Short mmCIF file of C-alpha atoms in Angstrom, two decimals:
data_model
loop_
_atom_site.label_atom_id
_atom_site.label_comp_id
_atom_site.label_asym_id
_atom_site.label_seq_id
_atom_site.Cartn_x
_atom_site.Cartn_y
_atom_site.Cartn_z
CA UNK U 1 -33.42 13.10 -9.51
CA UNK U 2 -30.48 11.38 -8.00
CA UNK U 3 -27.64 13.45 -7.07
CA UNK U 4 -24.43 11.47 -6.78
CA UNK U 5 -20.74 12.09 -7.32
CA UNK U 6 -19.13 10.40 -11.13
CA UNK U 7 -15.31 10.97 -10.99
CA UNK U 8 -15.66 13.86 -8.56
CA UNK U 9 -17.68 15.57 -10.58
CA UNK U 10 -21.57 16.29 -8.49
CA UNK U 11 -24.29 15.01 -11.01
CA UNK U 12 -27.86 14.55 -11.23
CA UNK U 13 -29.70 11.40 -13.04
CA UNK U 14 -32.82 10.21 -12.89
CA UNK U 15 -33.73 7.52 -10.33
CA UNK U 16 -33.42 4.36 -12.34
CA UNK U 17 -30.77 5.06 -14.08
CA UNK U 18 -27.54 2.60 -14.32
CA UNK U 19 -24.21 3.85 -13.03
CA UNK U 20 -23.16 2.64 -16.97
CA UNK U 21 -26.15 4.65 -18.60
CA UNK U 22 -25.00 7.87 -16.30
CA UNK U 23 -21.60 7.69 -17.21
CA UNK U 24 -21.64 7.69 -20.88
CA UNK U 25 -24.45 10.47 -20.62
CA UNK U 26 -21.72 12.73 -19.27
CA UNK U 27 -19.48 11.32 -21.67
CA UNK U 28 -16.83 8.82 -19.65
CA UNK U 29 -16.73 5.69 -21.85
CA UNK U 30 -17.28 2.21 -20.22
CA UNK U 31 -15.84 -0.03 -21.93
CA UNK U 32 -18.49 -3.22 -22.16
CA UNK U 33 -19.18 -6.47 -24.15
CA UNK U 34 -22.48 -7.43 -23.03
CA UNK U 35 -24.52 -4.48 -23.33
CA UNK U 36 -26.71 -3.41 -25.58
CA UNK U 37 -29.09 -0.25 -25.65
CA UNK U 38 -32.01 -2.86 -27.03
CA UNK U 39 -31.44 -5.36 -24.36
CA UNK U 40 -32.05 -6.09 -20.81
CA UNK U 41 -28.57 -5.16 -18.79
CA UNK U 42 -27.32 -8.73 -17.95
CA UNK U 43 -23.79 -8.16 -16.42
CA UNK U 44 -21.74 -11.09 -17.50
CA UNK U 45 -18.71 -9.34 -19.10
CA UNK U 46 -17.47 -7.71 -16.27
CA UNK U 47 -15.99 -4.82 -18.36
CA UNK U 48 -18.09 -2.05 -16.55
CA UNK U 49 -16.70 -2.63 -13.71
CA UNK U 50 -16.71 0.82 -11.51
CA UNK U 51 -15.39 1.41 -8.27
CA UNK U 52 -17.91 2.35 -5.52
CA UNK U 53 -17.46 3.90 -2.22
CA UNK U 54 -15.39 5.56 0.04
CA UNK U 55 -11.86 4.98 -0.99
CA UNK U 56 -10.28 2.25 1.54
CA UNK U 57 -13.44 0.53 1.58
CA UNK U 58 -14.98 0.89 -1.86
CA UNK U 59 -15.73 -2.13 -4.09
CA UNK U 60 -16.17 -2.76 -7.74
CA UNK U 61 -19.74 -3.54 -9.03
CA UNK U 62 -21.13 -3.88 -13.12
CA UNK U 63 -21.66 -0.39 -13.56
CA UNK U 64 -24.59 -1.92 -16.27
CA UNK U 65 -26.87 -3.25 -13.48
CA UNK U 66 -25.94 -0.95 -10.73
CA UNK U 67 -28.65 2.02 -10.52
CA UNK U 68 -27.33 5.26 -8.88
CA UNK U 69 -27.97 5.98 -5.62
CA UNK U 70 -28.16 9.35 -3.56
CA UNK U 71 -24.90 10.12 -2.58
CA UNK U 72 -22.77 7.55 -4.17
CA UNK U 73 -19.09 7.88 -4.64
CA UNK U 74 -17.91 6.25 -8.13
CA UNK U 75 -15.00 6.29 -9.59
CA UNK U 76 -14.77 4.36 -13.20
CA UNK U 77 -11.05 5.00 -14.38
CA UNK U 78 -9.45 4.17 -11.06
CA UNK U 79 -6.00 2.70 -11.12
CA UNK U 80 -8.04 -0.45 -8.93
CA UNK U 81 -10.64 -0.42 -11.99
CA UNK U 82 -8.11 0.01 -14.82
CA UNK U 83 -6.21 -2.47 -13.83
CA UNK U 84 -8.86 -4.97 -13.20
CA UNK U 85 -10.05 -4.57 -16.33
CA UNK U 86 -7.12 -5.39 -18.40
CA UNK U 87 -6.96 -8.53 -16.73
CA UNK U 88 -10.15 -9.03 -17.39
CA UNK U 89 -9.36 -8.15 -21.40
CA UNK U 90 -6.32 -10.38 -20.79
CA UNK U 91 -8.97 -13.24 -20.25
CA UNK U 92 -10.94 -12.21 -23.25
CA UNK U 93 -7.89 -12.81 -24.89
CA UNK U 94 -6.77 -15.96 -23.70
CA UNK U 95 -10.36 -17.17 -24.28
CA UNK U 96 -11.28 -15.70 -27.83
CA UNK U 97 -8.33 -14.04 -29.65
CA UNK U 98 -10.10 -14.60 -33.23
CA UNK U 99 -12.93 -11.63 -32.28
CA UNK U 100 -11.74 -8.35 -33.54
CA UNK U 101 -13.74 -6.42 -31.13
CA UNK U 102 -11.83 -8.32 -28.17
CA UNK U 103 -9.25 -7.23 -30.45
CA UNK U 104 -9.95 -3.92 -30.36
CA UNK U 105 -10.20 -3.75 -26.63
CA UNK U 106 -6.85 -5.15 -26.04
CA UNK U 107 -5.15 -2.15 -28.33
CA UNK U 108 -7.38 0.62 -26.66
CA UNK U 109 -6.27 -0.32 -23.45
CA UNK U 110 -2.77 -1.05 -23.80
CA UNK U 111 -3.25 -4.88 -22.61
CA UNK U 112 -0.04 -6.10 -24.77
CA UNK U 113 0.31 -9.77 -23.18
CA UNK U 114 -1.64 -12.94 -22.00
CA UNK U 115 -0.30 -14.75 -19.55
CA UNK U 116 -3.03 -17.04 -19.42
CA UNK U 117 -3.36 -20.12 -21.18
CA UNK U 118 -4.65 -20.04 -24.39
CA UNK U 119 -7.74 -20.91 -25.64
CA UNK U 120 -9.35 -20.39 -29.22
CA UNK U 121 -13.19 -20.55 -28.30
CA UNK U 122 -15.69 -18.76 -30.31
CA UNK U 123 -17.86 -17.84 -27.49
CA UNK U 124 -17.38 -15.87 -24.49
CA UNK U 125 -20.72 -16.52 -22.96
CA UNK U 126 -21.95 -13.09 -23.17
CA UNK U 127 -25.49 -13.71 -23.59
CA UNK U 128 -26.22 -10.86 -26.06
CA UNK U 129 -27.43 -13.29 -28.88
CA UNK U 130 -30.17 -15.26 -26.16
CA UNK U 131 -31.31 -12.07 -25.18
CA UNK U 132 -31.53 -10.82 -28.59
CA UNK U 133 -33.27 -13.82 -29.75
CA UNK U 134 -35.57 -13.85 -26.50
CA UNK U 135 -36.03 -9.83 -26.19
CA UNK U 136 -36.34 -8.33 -29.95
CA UNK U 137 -36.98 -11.30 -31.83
CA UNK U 138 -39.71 -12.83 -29.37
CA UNK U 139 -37.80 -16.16 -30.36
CA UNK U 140 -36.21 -18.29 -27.71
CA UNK U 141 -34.68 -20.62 -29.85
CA UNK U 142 -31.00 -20.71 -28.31
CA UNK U 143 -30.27 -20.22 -24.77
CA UNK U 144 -27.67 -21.78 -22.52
CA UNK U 145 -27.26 -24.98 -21.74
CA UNK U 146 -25.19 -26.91 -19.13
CA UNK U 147 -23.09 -25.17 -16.49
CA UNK U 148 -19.86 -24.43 -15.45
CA UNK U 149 -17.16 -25.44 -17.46
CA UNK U 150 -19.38 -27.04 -19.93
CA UNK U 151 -21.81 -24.07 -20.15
CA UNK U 152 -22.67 -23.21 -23.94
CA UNK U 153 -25.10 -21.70 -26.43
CA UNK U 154 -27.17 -23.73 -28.24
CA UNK U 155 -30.99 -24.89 -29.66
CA UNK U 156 -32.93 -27.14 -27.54
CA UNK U 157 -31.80 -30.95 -27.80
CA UNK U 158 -28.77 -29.43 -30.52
CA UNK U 159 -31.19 -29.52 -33.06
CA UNK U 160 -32.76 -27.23 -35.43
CA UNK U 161 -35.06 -25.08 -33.74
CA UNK U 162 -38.75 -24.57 -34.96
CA UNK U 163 -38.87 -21.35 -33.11
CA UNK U 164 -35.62 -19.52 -35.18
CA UNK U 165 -36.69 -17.37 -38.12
CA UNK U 166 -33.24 -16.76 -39.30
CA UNK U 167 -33.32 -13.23 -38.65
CA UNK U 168 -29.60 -13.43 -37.84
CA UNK U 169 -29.92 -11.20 -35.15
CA UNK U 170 -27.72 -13.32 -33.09
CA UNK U 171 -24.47 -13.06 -35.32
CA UNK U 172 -25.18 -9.70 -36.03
CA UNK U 173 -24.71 -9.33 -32.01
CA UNK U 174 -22.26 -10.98 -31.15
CA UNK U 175 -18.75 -9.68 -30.73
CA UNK U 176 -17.38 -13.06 -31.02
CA UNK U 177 -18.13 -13.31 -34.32
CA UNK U 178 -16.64 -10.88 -35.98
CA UNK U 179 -12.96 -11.97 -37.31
CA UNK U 180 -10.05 -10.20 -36.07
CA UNK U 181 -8.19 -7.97 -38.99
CA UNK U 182 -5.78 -10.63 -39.75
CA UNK U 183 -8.01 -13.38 -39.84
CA UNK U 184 -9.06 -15.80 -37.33
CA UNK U 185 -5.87 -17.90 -37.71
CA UNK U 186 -3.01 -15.80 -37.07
CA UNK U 187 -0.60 -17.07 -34.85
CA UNK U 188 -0.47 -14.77 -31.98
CA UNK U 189 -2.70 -14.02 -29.05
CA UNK U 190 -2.57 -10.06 -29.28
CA UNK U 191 -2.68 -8.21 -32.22
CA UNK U 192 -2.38 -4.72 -31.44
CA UNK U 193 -1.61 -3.02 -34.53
CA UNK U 194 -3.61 -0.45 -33.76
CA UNK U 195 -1.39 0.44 -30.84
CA UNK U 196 1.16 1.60 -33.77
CA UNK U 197 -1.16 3.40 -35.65
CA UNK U 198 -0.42 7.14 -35.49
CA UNK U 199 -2.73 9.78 -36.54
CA UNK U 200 -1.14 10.48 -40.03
CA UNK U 201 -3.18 13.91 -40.39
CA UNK U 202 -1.34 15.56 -37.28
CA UNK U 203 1.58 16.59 -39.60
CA UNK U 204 -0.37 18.79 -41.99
CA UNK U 205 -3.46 19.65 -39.75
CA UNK U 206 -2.38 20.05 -36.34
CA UNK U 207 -4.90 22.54 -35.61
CA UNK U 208 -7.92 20.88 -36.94
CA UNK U 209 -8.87 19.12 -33.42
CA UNK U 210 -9.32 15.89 -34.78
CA UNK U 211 -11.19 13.61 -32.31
CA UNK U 212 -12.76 11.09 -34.72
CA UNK U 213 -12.18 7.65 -32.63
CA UNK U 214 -11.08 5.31 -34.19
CA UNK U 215 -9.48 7.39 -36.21
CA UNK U 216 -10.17 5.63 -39.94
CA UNK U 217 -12.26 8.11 -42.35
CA UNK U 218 -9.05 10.19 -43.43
CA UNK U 219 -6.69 7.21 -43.51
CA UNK U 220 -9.34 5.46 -45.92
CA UNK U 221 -9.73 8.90 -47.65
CA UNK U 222 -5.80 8.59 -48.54
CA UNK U 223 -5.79 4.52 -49.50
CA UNK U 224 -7.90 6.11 -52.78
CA UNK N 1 -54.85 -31.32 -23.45
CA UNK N 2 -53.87 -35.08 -23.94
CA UNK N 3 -52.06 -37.83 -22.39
CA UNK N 4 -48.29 -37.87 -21.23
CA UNK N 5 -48.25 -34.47 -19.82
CA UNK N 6 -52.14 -34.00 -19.00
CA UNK N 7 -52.62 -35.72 -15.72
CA UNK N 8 -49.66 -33.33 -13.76
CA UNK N 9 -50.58 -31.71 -11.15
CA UNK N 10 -49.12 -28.55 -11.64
CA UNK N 11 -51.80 -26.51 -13.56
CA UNK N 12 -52.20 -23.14 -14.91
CA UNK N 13 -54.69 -21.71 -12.69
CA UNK N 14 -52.00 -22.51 -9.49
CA UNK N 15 -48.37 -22.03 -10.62
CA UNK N 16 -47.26 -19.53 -13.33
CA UNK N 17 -45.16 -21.63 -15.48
CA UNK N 18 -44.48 -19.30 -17.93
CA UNK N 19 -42.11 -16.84 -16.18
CA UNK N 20 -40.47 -20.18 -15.22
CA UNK N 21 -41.06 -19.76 -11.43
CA UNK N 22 -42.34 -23.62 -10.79
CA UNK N 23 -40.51 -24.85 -13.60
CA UNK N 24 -38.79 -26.89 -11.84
CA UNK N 25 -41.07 -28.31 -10.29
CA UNK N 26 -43.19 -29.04 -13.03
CA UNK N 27 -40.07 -31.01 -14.55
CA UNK N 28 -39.42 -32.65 -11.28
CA UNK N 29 -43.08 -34.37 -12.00
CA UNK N 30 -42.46 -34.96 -15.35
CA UNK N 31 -39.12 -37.08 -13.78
CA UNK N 32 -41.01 -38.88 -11.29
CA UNK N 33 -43.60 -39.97 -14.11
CA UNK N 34 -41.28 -40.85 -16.44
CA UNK N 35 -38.12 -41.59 -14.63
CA UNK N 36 -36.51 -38.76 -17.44
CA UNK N 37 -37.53 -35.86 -19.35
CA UNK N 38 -38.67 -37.66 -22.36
CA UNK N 39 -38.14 -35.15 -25.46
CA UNK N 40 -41.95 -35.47 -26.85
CA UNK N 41 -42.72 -34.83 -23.40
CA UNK N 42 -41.16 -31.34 -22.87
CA UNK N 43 -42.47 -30.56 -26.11
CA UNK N 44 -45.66 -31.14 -25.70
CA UNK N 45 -45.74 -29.47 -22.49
CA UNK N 46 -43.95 -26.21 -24.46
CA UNK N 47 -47.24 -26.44 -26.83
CA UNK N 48 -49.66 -26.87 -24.44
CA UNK N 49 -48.92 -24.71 -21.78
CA UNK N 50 -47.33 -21.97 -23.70
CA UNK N 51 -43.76 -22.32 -21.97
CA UNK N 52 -40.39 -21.93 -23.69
CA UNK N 53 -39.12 -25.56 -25.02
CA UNK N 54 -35.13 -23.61 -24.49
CA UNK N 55 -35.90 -22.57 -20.98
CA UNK N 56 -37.03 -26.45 -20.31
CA UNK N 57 -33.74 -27.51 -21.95
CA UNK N 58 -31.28 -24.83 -20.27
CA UNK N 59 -33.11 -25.77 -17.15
CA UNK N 60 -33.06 -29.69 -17.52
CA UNK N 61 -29.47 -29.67 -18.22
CA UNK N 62 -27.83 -27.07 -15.52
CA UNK N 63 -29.74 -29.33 -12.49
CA UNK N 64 -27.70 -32.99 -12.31
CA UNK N 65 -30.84 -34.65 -10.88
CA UNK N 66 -32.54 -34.11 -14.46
CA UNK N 67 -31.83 -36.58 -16.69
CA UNK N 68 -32.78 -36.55 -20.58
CA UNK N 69 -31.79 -40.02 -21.06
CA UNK N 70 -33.85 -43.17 -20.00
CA UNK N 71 -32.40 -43.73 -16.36
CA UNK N 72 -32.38 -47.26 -14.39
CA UNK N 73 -35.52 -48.48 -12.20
CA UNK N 74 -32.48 -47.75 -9.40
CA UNK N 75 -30.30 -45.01 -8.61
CA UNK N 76 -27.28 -45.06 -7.42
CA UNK N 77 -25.51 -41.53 -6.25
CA UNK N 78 -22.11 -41.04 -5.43
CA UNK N 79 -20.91 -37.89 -3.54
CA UNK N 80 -17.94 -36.51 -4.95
CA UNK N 81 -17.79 -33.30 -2.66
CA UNK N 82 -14.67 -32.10 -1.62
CA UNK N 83 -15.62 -33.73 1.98
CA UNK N 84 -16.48 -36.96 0.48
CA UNK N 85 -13.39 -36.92 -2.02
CA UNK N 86 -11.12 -36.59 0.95
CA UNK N 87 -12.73 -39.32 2.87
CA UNK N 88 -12.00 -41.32 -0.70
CA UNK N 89 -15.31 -40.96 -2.12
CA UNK N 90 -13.46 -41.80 -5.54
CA UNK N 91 -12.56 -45.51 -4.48
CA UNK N 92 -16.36 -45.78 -3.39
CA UNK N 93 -17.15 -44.84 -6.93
CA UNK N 94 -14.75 -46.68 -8.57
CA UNK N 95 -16.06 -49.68 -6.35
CA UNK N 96 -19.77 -49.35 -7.51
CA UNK N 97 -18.60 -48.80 -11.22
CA UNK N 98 -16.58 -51.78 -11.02
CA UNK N 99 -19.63 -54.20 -9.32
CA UNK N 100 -22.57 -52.81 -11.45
CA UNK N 101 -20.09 -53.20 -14.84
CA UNK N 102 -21.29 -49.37 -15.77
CA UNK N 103 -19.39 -46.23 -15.84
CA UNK N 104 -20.83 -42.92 -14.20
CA UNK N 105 -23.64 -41.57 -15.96
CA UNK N 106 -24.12 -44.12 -17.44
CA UNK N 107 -27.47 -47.38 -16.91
CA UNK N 108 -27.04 -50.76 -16.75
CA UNK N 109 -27.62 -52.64 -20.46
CA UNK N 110 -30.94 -54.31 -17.88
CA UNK N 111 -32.16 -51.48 -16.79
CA UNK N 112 -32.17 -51.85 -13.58
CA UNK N 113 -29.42 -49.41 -12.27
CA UNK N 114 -27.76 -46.10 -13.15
CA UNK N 115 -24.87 -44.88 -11.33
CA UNK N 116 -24.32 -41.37 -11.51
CA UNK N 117 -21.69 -38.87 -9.28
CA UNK N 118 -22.75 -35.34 -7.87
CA UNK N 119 -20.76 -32.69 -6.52
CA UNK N 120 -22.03 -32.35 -3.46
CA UNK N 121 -25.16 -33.99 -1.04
CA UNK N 122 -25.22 -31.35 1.70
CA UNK N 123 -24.58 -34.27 4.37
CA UNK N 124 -20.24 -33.77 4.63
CA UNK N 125 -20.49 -35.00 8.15
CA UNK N 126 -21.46 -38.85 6.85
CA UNK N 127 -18.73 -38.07 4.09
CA UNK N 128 -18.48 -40.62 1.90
CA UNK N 129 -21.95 -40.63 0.70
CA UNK N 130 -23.79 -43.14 -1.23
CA UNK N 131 -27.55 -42.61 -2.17
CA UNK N 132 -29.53 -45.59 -2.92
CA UNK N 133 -32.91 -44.49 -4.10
CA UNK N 134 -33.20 -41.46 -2.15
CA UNK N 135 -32.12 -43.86 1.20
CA UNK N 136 -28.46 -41.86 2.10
CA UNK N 137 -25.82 -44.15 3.12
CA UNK N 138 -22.84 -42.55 5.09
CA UNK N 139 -19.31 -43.13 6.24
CA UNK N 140 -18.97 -45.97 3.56
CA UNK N 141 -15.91 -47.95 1.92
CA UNK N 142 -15.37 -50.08 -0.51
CA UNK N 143 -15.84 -52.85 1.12
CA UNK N 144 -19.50 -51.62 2.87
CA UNK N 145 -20.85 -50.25 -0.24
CA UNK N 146 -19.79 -53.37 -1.84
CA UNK N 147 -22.06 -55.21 1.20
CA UNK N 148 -24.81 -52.22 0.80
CA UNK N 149 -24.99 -53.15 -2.94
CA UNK N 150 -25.17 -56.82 -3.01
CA UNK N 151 -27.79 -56.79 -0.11
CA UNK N 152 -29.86 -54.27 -2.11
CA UNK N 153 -29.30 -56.17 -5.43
CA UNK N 154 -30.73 -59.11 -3.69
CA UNK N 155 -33.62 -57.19 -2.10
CA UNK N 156 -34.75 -55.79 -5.10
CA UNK N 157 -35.07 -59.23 -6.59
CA UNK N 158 -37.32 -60.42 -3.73
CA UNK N 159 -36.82 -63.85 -4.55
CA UNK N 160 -35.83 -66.87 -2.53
CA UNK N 161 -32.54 -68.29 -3.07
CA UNK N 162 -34.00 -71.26 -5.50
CA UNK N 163 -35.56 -68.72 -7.62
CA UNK N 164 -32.54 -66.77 -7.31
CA UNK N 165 -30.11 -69.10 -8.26
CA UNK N 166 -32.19 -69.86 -11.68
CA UNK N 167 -32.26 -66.27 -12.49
CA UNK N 168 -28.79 -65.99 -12.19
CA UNK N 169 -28.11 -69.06 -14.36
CA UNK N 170 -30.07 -67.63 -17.08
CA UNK N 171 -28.86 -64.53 -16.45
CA UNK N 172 -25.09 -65.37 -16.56
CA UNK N 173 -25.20 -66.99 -19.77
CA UNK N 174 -26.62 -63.66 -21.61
CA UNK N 175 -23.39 -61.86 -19.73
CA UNK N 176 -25.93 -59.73 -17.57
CA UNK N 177 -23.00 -58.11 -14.56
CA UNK N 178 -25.92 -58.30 -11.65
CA UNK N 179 -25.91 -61.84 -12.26
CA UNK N 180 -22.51 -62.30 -12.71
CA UNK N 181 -22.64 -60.54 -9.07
CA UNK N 182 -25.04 -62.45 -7.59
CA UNK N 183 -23.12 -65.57 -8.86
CA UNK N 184 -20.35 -64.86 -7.17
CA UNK N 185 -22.44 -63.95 -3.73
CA UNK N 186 -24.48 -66.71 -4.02
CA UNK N 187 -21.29 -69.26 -4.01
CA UNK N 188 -19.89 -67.75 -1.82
CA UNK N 189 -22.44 -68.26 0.95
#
């Protein structure tokens, strides 16, 4: 077992395990758009970003590819890591602001400008269909191609590929592809109407302890 | 295993191909055969030696010195590194775009040259670089690629002057730009 310290709390994972994986065992959520339980961890998103180290000269690493070690300080809700990562969900925005799960993001944590300029891409180069295709689907019939700036997803020589069976694993995956509440065209960058959403249970059952997140099963239980 | 692809020497038994560690390499040989990575070619190579046709592509496209199009019998490679673009590497370009009649990327309707731009050679000292062929050419201008070009057009030809001179005329009246070039070079002297 590894012994090191998670928020100042002293736990023990086994060796192996990613700083991501140990965290949401003892329940701290990382937020993360490139991960998958199924897949290999890949790192592109840059959402788990954790802070590691003594404070002063710590540093952030992908908490999704970096395995604990003995002894490690990490901190993953640091005002250095918060803050990162809303710029980073900032960029998500300025890059994709049709995906409701970027969506999503941007109203969970409180990221209620971009002050980048804006994009409307479909992709954000996360990776999660190719390894998909390439890890549960034996397939390889996208993968990237090009680099940089002109770095996309596609089929070998943009063609149909022989290899794709049409399982569509890869849309299923993909948090770009899934439409933002208001539909992909709406005007502005951030949506965050969940940010004005308030628990509408709280008035007649204080007590109950609700922690249902996102809260949605009694709000659709009242729309009937 | 048959023709285009067969006779590399890469084989099975020495290089692991399919975790893609001497892919490269293998494509690098498949370039020097062909001059590019013909399409048929990768995929037959995908068939026949069990490797991913998508890893081929993703790989063929990230490197600039792959080329999926039919390239020129020469190449010509301009450094556009920050070094290089400082030293005006874009007015050696422009230069070489304007005497071979092609834009970057892009072969000459003969098929004798391409002209092509990278980001960086590795040789900043000898900034602006030219690369004729493999052969680098440093410190150059307009005016001395200009002088490296004409000389190499007129080595490649290996012909006397006579011989030369009738080429050209032909050439010139089916609008070929090296002829036009060597027109103007051969008047001249």
């Amino acid at each position: 077992m590894i012994n090191f310290m998670l928020n100042g709390l002293d736990v023990a994972v086994e060796k192996g395990t990613t700083l991501l994986d140990a965290a949401s065992f003892y329940g701290i959520e990382i937020p993360t758009l490139c991960h998958d339980e199924g897949l290999s961890p890949y790192g592109a998103c840059r959402l788990c970003l954790v802070e590691i180290g003594e404070p002063g000269r710590s540093r952030l690493v992908t908490s999704c590819t970096y395995p604990a070690e003995e002894g490690l300080l990490v901190r993953t809700h640091s005002q250095r890591v918060v803050n990162t990562r809303k710029v980073i969900i900032e960029l998500y925005l300025a890059t994709c602001p049709s995906s409701k799960v970027i969506q999503d993001l941007a109203s969970r944590y409180h990221v209620t400008q971009v002050r980048f300029q804006q994009k409307h891409d479909n992709c954000i180069l996360c990776g999660l269909c190719i390894r998909y295709c390439k890890e549960q689907m034996q397939g390889k019939a996208i993968g990237f191609v090009n680099r940089g700036v002109d770095r996309r997803i596609t089929t070998p020589f943009d063609r149909k590929s022989e290899e794709c069976r049409f399982c569509g694993g890869c849309m299923y995956i993909c948090p770009a592809c899934q439409a933002r509440c208001q539909g992909p065209a709406e005007k502005s960058a951030v949506c965050n109407a969940c940010l004005n959403l308030s628990p509408p249970c709280l008035d007649h059952f204080g007590e109950t302890m609700c922690y249902l997140d996102p809260c949605v099963a009694c709000e659709q239980g009242r729309q009937k | 295993m048959s023709g285009l692809a067969g006779n590399l020497r890469i084989d099975r038994k020495n290089f692991d191909t399919r975790n893609g560690e001497s892919l490269v390499a293998l494509l690098q040989q498949v370039q020097e055969k062909h001059n590019y990575l013909p399409e048929h070619v990768l995929r037959e190579l995908a068939c026949s030696r069990g490797l991913s046709l998508m890893e081929m592509y993703s790989v063929a496209t990230f490197y600039k010195s792959f080329n999926l199009q039919p390239r020129g019998k020469h190449n010509i490679v301009a450094c556009m590194g920050t070094a290089c673009h400082v030293q005006g590497g874009e007015k050696v370009l422009e230069e070489l775009s304007r005497m071979l009649g092609i834009k970057p990327g892009e072969t000459s309707r003969d098929g004798e040259y391409s002209l092509d731009h990278v980001n960086c050679l590795g040789a900043c000292a000898l900034a602006p670089l030219v690369v004729v062929d493999g052969d680098y050419h440093g410190n150059m201008t307009a005016a001395r690629v200009a002088a490296l070009i004409k000389e190499k057009l007129r080595e490649h030809k290996g012909q006397t002057a006579e011989a030369l001179n009738q080429e050209i005329g032909q050439k010139a009246q089916s609008g070929c730009c090296c002829a036009r070039l060597l027109a103007g070079e051969i008047n001249s002297v």
